[in-house]
Amino acid sequence: MTQQKQMSRWDRFWRGEWTPENIERMERRIERGRLHFIVWVGMVAWGGTMGVITVAWDLWRQRTWRLELGTWPPSVTEVLGDLSVSLAIWPIGGVLFGYLMWETSLASYRKYQKELPTGQDGR
């Protein structure tokens, strides 16, 4: 008898295995709407996080040559300038990311609903 590997919640969700938790989460997302999802998941969570990570990574990469030139640490205005540009650009990409995530997850949920026998809600 072979033991089946336990899948993570993420794998179950994206591979179309709809657990009661995933169903509730998706229903809450649908209630809040597409715009809410795109703004919070795409722009804020993904775009904002990527913006901050990009600036941190850029500062880490600059550290070596700035130490050699004697210009480390960078000025506060320099860091704030980089951060403001990054936090303007990444959330714009987050709109696309959020939209694609919304459409993908909604299509998966709709497919799951169509496959249910009549009168079942999957819980």
JSON list of N, CA, C and O in Angstrom, two decimals, residues 48-93:
[
{"chain": "A", "resi": 48, "resn": "GLY", "atom": "N", "xyz": [2.98, 46.26, -4.15]},
{"chain": "A", "resi": 48, "resn": "GLY", "atom": "CA", "xyz": [3.69, 46.94, -3.07]},
{"chain": "A", "resi": 48, "resn": "GLY", "atom": "C", "xyz": [4.88, 46.14, -2.56]},
{"chain": "A", "resi": 48, "resn": "GLY", "atom": "O", "xyz": [5.97, 46.67, -2.34]},
{"chain": "A", "resi": 49, "resn": "THR", "atom": "N", "xyz": [4.66, 44.85, -2.38]},
{"chain": "A", "resi": 49, "resn": "THR", "atom": "CA", "xyz": [5.73, 43.97, -1.90]},
{"chain": "A", "resi": 49, "resn": "THR", "atom": "C", "xyz": [6.88, 43.93, -2.90]},
{"chain": "A", "resi": 49, "resn": "THR", "atom": "O", "xyz": [8.06, 44.04, -2.54]},
{"chain": "A", "resi": 50, "resn": "MET", "atom": "N", "xyz": [6.55, 43.79, -4.18]},
{"chain": "A", "resi": 50, "resn": "MET", "atom": "CA", "xyz": [7.59, 43.75, -5.20]},
{"chain": "A", "resi": 50, "resn": "MET", "atom": "C", "xyz": [8.33, 45.08, -5.28]},
{"chain": "A", "resi": 50, "resn": "MET", "atom": "O", "xyz": [9.55, 45.12, -5.52]},
{"chain": "A", "resi": 51, "resn": "GLY", "atom": "N", "xyz": [7.63, 46.19, -5.08]},
{"chain": "A", "resi": 51, "resn": "GLY", "atom": "CA", "xyz": [8.28, 47.50, -5.08]},
{"chain": "A", "resi": 51, "resn": "GLY", "atom": "C", "xyz": [9.32, 47.62, -3.97]},
{"chain": "A", "resi": 51, "resn": "GLY", "atom": "O", "xyz": [10.45, 48.07, -4.20]},
{"chain": "A", "resi": 52, "resn": "VAL", "atom": "N", "xyz": [8.95, 47.21, -2.78]},
{"chain": "A", "resi": 52, "resn": "VAL", "atom": "CA", "xyz": [9.88, 47.28, -1.64]},
{"chain": "A", "resi": 52, "resn": "VAL", "atom": "C", "xyz": [11.04, 46.31, -1.84]},
{"chain": "A", "resi": 52, "resn": "VAL", "atom": "O", "xyz": [12.21, 46.66, -1.59]},
{"chain": "A", "resi": 53, "resn": "ILE", "atom": "N", "xyz": [10.76, 45.10, -2.30]},
{"chain": "A", "resi": 53, "resn": "ILE", "atom": "CA", "xyz": [11.83, 44.12, -2.53]},
{"chain": "A", "resi": 53, "resn": "ILE", "atom": "C", "xyz": [12.80, 44.62, -3.61]},
{"chain": "A", "resi": 53, "resn": "ILE", "atom": "O", "xyz": [14.02, 44.45, -3.48]},
{"chain": "A", "resi": 54, "resn": "THR", "atom": "N", "xyz": [12.26, 45.24, -4.65]},
{"chain": "A", "resi": 54, "resn": "THR", "atom": "CA", "xyz": [13.12, 45.76, -5.72]},
{"chain": "A", "resi": 54, "resn": "THR", "atom": "C", "xyz": [14.09, 46.81, -5.20]},
{"chain": "A", "resi": 54, "resn": "THR", "atom": "O", "xyz": [15.28, 46.79, -5.52]},
{"chain": "A", "resi": 55, "resn": "VAL", "atom": "N", "xyz": [13.60, 47.73, -4.38]},
{"chain": "A", "resi": 55, "resn": "VAL", "atom": "CA", "xyz": [14.46, 48.77, -3.83]},
{"chain": "A", "resi": 55, "resn": "VAL", "atom": "C", "xyz": [15.50, 48.15, -2.89]},
{"chain": "A", "resi": 55, "resn": "VAL", "atom": "O", "xyz": [16.68, 48.50, -2.95]},
{"chain": "A", "resi": 56, "resn": "ALA", "atom": "N", "xyz": [15.07, 47.22, -2.05]},
{"chain": "A", "resi": 56, "resn": "ALA", "atom": "CA", "xyz": [16.02, 46.56, -1.13]},
{"chain": "A", "resi": 56, "resn": "ALA", "atom": "C", "xyz": [17.09, 45.80, -1.91]},
{"chain": "A", "resi": 56, "resn": "ALA", "atom": "O", "xyz": [18.29, 45.89, -1.58]},
{"chain": "A", "resi": 57, "resn": "TRP", "atom": "N", "xyz": [16.68, 45.09, -2.95]},
{"chain": "A", "resi": 57, "resn": "TRP", "atom": "CA", "xyz": [17.64, 44.35, -3.77]},
{"chain": "A", "resi": 57, "resn": "TRP", "atom": "C", "xyz": [18.61, 45.31, -4.46]},
{"chain": "A", "resi": 57, "resn": "TRP", "atom": "O", "xyz": [19.82, 45.07, -4.51]},
{"chain": "A", "resi": 58, "resn": "ASP", "atom": "N", "xyz": [18.09, 46.40, -4.98]},
{"chain": "A", "resi": 58, "resn": "ASP", "atom": "CA", "xyz": [18.92, 47.39, -5.67]},
{"chain": "A", "resi": 58, "resn": "ASP", "atom": "C", "xyz": [19.94, 48.00, -4.70]},
{"chain": "A", "resi": 58, "resn": "ASP", "atom": "O", "xyz": [21.11, 48.18, -5.04]},
{"chain": "A", "resi": 59, "resn": "LEU", "atom": "N", "xyz": [19.50, 48.32, -3.49]},
{"chain": "A", "resi": 59, "resn": "LEU", "atom": "CA", "xyz": [20.43, 48.86, -2.49]},
{"chain": "A", "resi": 59, "resn": "LEU", "atom": "C", "xyz": [21.51, 47.84, -2.14]},
{"chain": "A", "resi": 59, "resn": "LEU", "atom": "O", "xyz": [22.68, 48.19, -1.97]},
{"chain": "A", "resi": 60, "resn": "TRP", "atom": "N", "xyz": [21.12, 46.58, -2.03]},
{"chain": "A", "resi": 60, "resn": "TRP", "atom": "CA", "xyz": [22.10, 45.53, -1.72]},
{"chain": "A", "resi": 60, "resn": "TRP", "atom": "C", "xyz": [23.14, 45.41, -2.84]},
{"chain": "A", "resi": 60, "resn": "TRP", "atom": "O", "xyz": [24.33, 45.28, -2.58]},
{"chain": "A", "resi": 61, "resn": "ARG", "atom": "N", "xyz": [22.67, 45.46, -4.08]},
{"chain": "A", "resi": 61, "resn": "ARG", "atom": "CA", "xyz": [23.59, 45.37, -5.22]},
{"chain": "A", "resi": 61, "resn": "ARG", "atom": "C", "xyz": [24.52, 46.58, -5.29]},
{"chain": "A", "resi": 61, "resn": "ARG", "atom": "O", "xyz": [25.69, 46.45, -5.64]},
{"chain": "A", "resi": 62, "resn": "GLN", "atom": "N", "xyz": [24.01, 47.75, -4.97]},
{"chain": "A", "resi": 62, "resn": "GLN", "atom": "CA", "xyz": [24.82, 48.97, -5.04]},
{"chain": "A", "resi": 62, "resn": "GLN", "atom": "C", "xyz": [25.85, 49.05, -3.93]},
{"chain": "A", "resi": 62, "resn": "GLN", "atom": "O", "xyz": [26.83, 49.79, -4.05]},
{"chain": "A", "resi": 63, "resn": "ARG", "atom": "N", "xyz": [25.63, 48.31, -2.87]},
{"chain": "A", "resi": 63, "resn": "ARG", "atom": "CA", "xyz": [26.48, 48.42, -1.69]},
{"chain": "A", "resi": 63, "resn": "ARG", "atom": "C", "xyz": [27.96, 48.26, -2.01]},
{"chain": "A", "resi": 63, "resn": "ARG", "atom": "O", "xyz": [28.79, 49.04, -1.57]},
{"chain": "A", "resi": 64, "resn": "THR", "atom": "N", "xyz": [28.31, 47.28, -2.83]},
{"chain": "A", "resi": 64, "resn": "THR", "atom": "CA", "xyz": [29.71, 46.99, -3.12]},
{"chain": "A", "resi": 64, "resn": "THR", "atom": "C", "xyz": [30.41, 48.16, -3.80]},
{"chain": "A", "resi": 64, "resn": "THR", "atom": "O", "xyz": [31.44, 48.63, -3.32]},
{"chain": "A", "resi": 65, "resn": "TRP", "atom": "N", "xyz": [29.86, 48.64, -4.91]},
{"chain": "A", "resi": 65, "resn": "TRP", "atom": "CA", "xyz": [30.55, 49.72, -5.60]},
{"chain": "A", "resi": 65, "resn": "TRP", "atom": "C", "xyz": [30.44, 51.04, -4.87]},
{"chain": "A", "resi": 65, "resn": "TRP", "atom": "O", "xyz": [31.32, 51.90, -4.95]},
{"chain": "A", "resi": 66, "resn": "ARG", "atom": "N", "xyz": [29.37, 51.24, -4.09]},
{"chain": "A", "resi": 66, "resn": "ARG", "atom": "CA", "xyz": [29.26, 52.47, -3.31]},
{"chain": "A", "resi": 66, "resn": "ARG", "atom": "C", "xyz": [30.28, 52.49, -2.18]},
{"chain": "A", "resi": 66, "resn": "ARG", "atom": "O", "xyz": [30.79, 53.55, -1.82]},
{"chain": "A", "resi": 67, "resn": "LEU", "atom": "N", "xyz": [30.59, 51.33, -1.61]},
{"chain": "A", "resi": 67, "resn": "LEU", "atom": "CA", "xyz": [31.62, 51.26, -0.58]},
{"chain": "A", "resi": 67, "resn": "LEU", "atom": "C", "xyz": [32.97, 51.63, -1.16]},
{"chain": "A", "resi": 67, "resn": "LEU", "atom": "O", "xyz": [33.76, 52.34, -0.54]},
{"chain": "A", "resi": 68, "resn": "GLU", "atom": "N", "xyz": [33.24, 51.14, -2.38]},
{"chain": "A", "resi": 68, "resn": "GLU", "atom": "CA", "xyz": [34.51, 51.45, -3.04]},
{"chain": "A", "resi": 68, "resn": "GLU", "atom": "C", "xyz": [34.63, 52.94, -3.35]},
{"chain": "A", "resi": 68, "resn": "GLU", "atom": "O", "xyz": [35.71, 53.52, -3.26]},
{"chain": "A", "resi": 69, "resn": "LEU", "atom": "N", "xyz": [33.52, 53.57, -3.74]},
{"chain": "A", "resi": 69, "resn": "LEU", "atom": "CA", "xyz": [33.53, 54.99, -4.06]},
{"chain": "A", "resi": 69, "resn": "LEU", "atom": "C", "xyz": [33.39, 55.87, -2.82]},
{"chain": "A", "resi": 69, "resn": "LEU", "atom": "O", "xyz": [33.57, 57.09, -2.90]},
{"chain": "A", "resi": 70, "resn": "GLY", "atom": "N", "xyz": [33.05, 55.28, -1.71]},
{"chain": "A", "resi": 70, "resn": "GLY", "atom": "CA", "xyz": [32.87, 56.04, -0.48]},
{"chain": "A", "resi": 70, "resn": "GLY", "atom": "C", "xyz": [31.53, 56.76, -0.41]},
{"chain": "A", "resi": 70, "resn": "GLY", "atom": "O", "xyz": [31.42, 57.76, 0.31]},
{"chain": "A", "resi": 71, "resn": "THR", "atom": "N", "xyz": [30.55, 56.28, -1.15]},
{"chain": "A", "resi": 71, "resn": "THR", "atom": "CA", "xyz": [29.23, 56.92, -1.15]},
{"chain": "A", "resi": 71, "resn": "THR", "atom": "C", "xyz": [28.18, 56.07, -0.44]},
{"chain": "A", "resi": 71, "resn": "THR", "atom": "O", "xyz": [26.99, 56.22, -0.70]},
{"chain": "A", "resi": 72, "resn": "TRP", "atom": "N", "xyz": [28.63, 55.17, 0.42]},
{"chain": "A", "resi": 72, "resn": "TRP", "atom": "CA", "xyz": [27.68, 54.35, 1.17]},
{"chain": "A", "resi": 72, "resn": "TRP", "atom": "C", "xyz": [27.54, 54.92, 2.55]},
{"chain": "A", "resi": 72, "resn": "TRP", "atom": "O", "xyz": [28.54, 55.30, 3.13]},
{"chain": "A", "resi": 73, "resn": "PRO", "atom": "N", "xyz": [26.45, 55.03, 3.16]},
{"chain": "A", "resi": 73, "resn": "PRO", "atom": "CA", "xyz": [25.11, 54.70, 2.68]},
{"chain": "A", "resi": 73, "resn": "PRO", "atom": "C", "xyz": [24.55, 55.80, 1.78]},
{"chain": "A", "resi": 73, "resn": "PRO", "atom": "O", "xyz": [24.98, 56.96, 1.86]},
{"chain": "A", "resi": 74, "resn": "PRO", "atom": "N", "xyz": [23.59, 55.45, 0.93]},
{"chain": "A", "resi": 74, "resn": "PRO", "atom": "CA", "xyz": [22.98, 56.46, 0.07]},
{"chain": "A", "resi": 74, "resn": "PRO", "atom": "C", "xyz": [22.15, 57.44, 0.90]},
{"chain": "A", "resi": 74, "resn": "PRO", "atom": "O", "xyz": [21.75, 57.12, 2.02]},
{"chain": "A", "resi": 75, "resn": "SER", "atom": "N", "xyz": [21.89, 58.59, 0.35]},
{"chain": "A", "resi": 75, "resn": "SER", "atom": "CA", "xyz": [21.11, 59.60, 1.08]},
{"chain": "A", "resi": 75, "resn": "SER", "atom": "C", "xyz": [19.65, 59.16, 1.20]},
{"chain": "A", "resi": 75, "resn": "SER", "atom": "O", "xyz": [19.16, 58.35, 0.42]},
{"chain": "A", "resi": 76, "resn": "VAL", "atom": "N", "xyz": [18.99, 59.73, 2.17]},
{"chain": "A", "resi": 76, "resn": "VAL", "atom": "CA", "xyz": [17.58, 59.42, 2.39]},
{"chain": "A", "resi": 76, "resn": "VAL", "atom": "C", "xyz": [16.75, 59.82, 1.18]},
{"chain": "A", "resi": 76, "resn": "VAL", "atom": "O", "xyz": [15.85, 59.08, 0.75]},
{"chain": "A", "resi": 77, "resn": "THR", "atom": "N", "xyz": [17.05, 60.95, 0.57]},
{"chain": "A", "resi": 77, "resn": "THR", "atom": "CA", "xyz": [16.28, 61.38, -0.61]},
{"chain": "A", "resi": 77, "resn": "THR", "atom": "C", "xyz": [16.48, 60.43, -1.78]},
{"chain": "A", "resi": 77, "resn": "THR", "atom": "O", "xyz": [15.56, 60.19, -2.54]},
{"chain": "A", "resi": 78, "resn": "GLU", "atom": "N", "xyz": [17.68, 59.88, -1.89]},
{"chain": "A", "resi": 78, "resn": "GLU", "atom": "CA", "xyz": [17.94, 58.90, -2.95]},
{"chain": "A", "resi": 78, "resn": "GLU", "atom": "C", "xyz": [17.10, 57.64, -2.76]},
{"chain": "A", "resi": 78, "resn": "GLU", "atom": "O", "xyz": [16.48, 57.14, -3.70]},
{"chain": "A", "resi": 79, "resn": "VAL", "atom": "N", "xyz": [17.08, 57.14, -1.54]},
{"chain": "A", "resi": 79, "resn": "VAL", "atom": "CA", "xyz": [16.31, 55.93, -1.23]},
{"chain": "A", "resi": 79, "resn": "VAL", "atom": "C", "xyz": [14.82, 56.21, -1.40]},
{"chain": "A", "resi": 79, "resn": "VAL", "atom": "O", "xyz": [14.09, 55.40, -2.00]},
{"chain": "A", "resi": 80, "resn": "LEU", "atom": "N", "xyz": [14.34, 57.34, -0.90]},
{"chain": "A", "resi": 80, "resn": "LEU", "atom": "CA", "xyz": [12.93, 57.68, -1.04]},
{"chain": "A", "resi": 80, "resn": "LEU", "atom": "C", "xyz": [12.55, 57.88, -2.50]},
{"chain": "A", "resi": 80, "resn": "LEU", "atom": "O", "xyz": [11.45, 57.52, -2.92]},
{"chain": "A", "resi": 81, "resn": "GLY", "atom": "N", "xyz": [13.45, 58.44, -3.30]},
{"chain": "A", "resi": 81, "resn": "GLY", "atom": "CA", "xyz": [13.20, 58.59, -4.74]},
{"chain": "A", "resi": 81, "resn": "GLY", "atom": "C", "xyz": [13.06, 57.24, -5.42]},
{"chain": "A", "resi": 81, "resn": "GLY", "atom": "O", "xyz": [12.12, 57.03, -6.20]},
{"chain": "A", "resi": 82, "resn": "ASP", "atom": "N", "xyz": [14.00, 56.34, -5.13]},
{"chain": "A", "resi": 82, "resn": "ASP", "atom": "CA", "xyz": [13.93, 54.98, -5.70]},
{"chain": "A", "resi": 82, "resn": "ASP", "atom": "C", "xyz": [12.65, 54.28, -5.25]},
{"chain": "A", "resi": 82, "resn": "ASP", "atom": "O", "xyz": [11.98, 53.61, -6.05]},
{"chain": "A", "resi": 83, "resn": "LEU", "atom": "N", "xyz": [12.32, 54.43, -3.97]},
{"chain": "A", "resi": 83, "resn": "LEU", "atom": "CA", "xyz": [11.13, 53.77, -3.44]},
{"chain": "A", "resi": 83, "resn": "LEU", "atom": "C", "xyz": [9.86, 54.33, -4.08]},
{"chain": "A", "resi": 83, "resn": "LEU", "atom": "O", "xyz": [8.96, 53.57, -4.45]},
{"chain": "A", "resi": 84, "resn": "SER", "atom": "N", "xyz": [9.79, 55.64, -4.26]},
{"chain": "A", "resi": 84, "resn": "SER", "atom": "CA", "xyz": [8.59, 56.22, -4.85]},
{"chain": "A", "resi": 84, "resn": "SER", "atom": "C", "xyz": [8.41, 55.79, -6.31]},
{"chain": "A", "resi": 84, "resn": "SER", "atom": "O", "xyz": [7.29, 55.50, -6.74]},
{"chain": "A", "resi": 85, "resn": "VAL", "atom": "N", "xyz": [9.50, 55.72, -7.06]},
{"chain": "A", "resi": 85, "resn": "VAL", "atom": "CA", "xyz": [9.40, 55.25, -8.45]},
{"chain": "A", "resi": 85, "resn": "VAL", "atom": "C", "xyz": [8.99, 53.79, -8.48]},
{"chain": "A", "resi": 85, "resn": "VAL", "atom": "O", "xyz": [8.09, 53.39, -9.23]},
{"chain": "A", "resi": 86, "resn": "SER", "atom": "N", "xyz": [9.60, 52.98, -7.64]},
{"chain": "A", "resi": 86, "resn": "SER", "atom": "CA", "xyz": [9.29, 51.56, -7.60]},
{"chain": "A", "resi": 86, "resn": "SER", "atom": "C", "xyz": [7.85, 51.32, -7.15]},
{"chain": "A", "resi": 86, "resn": "SER", "atom": "O", "xyz": [7.15, 50.46, -7.70]},
{"chain": "A", "resi": 87, "resn": "LEU", "atom": "N", "xyz": [7.40, 52.09, -6.17]},
{"chain": "A", "resi": 87, "resn": "LEU", "atom": "CA", "xyz": [6.03, 51.92, -5.68]},
{"chain": "A", "resi": 87, "resn": "LEU", "atom": "C", "xyz": [5.00, 52.53, -6.62]},
{"chain": "A", "resi": 87, "resn": "LEU", "atom": "O", "xyz": [3.80, 52.33, -6.44]},
{"chain": "A", "resi": 88, "resn": "ALA", "atom": "N", "xyz": [5.44, 53.24, -7.63]},
{"chain": "A", "resi": 88, "resn": "ALA", "atom": "CA", "xyz": [4.53, 53.72, -8.66]},
{"chain": "A", "resi": 88, "resn": "ALA", "atom": "C", "xyz": [4.44, 52.71, -9.80]},
{"chain": "A", "resi": 88, "resn": "ALA", "atom": "O", "xyz": [3.37, 52.49, -10.37]},
{"chain": "A", "resi": 89, "resn": "ILE", "atom": "N", "xyz": [5.55, 52.08, -10.12]},
{"chain": "A", "resi": 89, "resn": "ILE", "atom": "CA", "xyz": [5.60, 51.17, -11.27]},
{"chain": "A", "resi": 89, "resn": "ILE", "atom": "C", "xyz": [5.03, 49.79, -10.94]},
{"chain": "A", "resi": 89, "resn": "ILE", "atom": "O", "xyz": [4.20, 49.26, -11.67]},
{"chain": "A", "resi": 90, "resn": "TRP", "atom": "N", "xyz": [5.47, 49.18, -9.85]},
{"chain": "A", "resi": 90, "resn": "TRP", "atom": "CA", "xyz": [5.06, 47.81, -9.54]},
{"chain": "A", "resi": 90, "resn": "TRP", "atom": "C", "xyz": [3.55, 47.65, -9.32]},
{"chain": "A", "resi": 90, "resn": "TRP", "atom": "O", "xyz": [2.97, 46.67, -9.79]},
{"chain": "A", "resi": 91, "resn": "PRO", "atom": "N", "xyz": [2.89, 48.57, -8.64]},
{"chain": "A", "resi": 91, "resn": "PRO", "atom": "CA", "xyz": [1.42, 48.40, -8.51]},
{"chain": "A", "resi": 91, "resn": "PRO", "atom": "C", "xyz": [0.68, 48.46, -9.84]},
{"chain": "A", "resi": 91, "resn": "PRO", "atom": "O", "xyz": [-0.37, 47.84, -9.99]},
{"chain": "A", "resi": 92, "resn": "ILE", "atom": "N", "xyz": [1.23, 49.17, -10.81]},
{"chain": "A", "resi": 92, "resn": "ILE", "atom": "CA", "xyz": [0.60, 49.17, -12.14]},
{"chain": "A", "resi": 92, "resn": "ILE", "atom": "C", "xyz": [0.65, 47.76, -12.72]},
{"chain": "A", "resi": 92, "resn": "ILE", "atom": "O", "xyz": [-0.32, 47.26, -13.27]},
{"chain": "A", "resi": 93, "resn": "GLY", "atom": "N", "xyz": [1.80, 47.11, -12.58]},
{"chain": "A", "resi": 93, "resn": "GLY", "atom": "CA", "xyz": [1.91, 45.71, -12.99]},
{"chain": "A", "resi": 93, "resn": "GLY", "atom": "C", "xyz": [1.02, 44.83, -12.13]},
{"chain": "A", "resi": 93, "resn": "GLY", "atom": "O", "xyz": [0.51, 43.80, -12.59]}
]
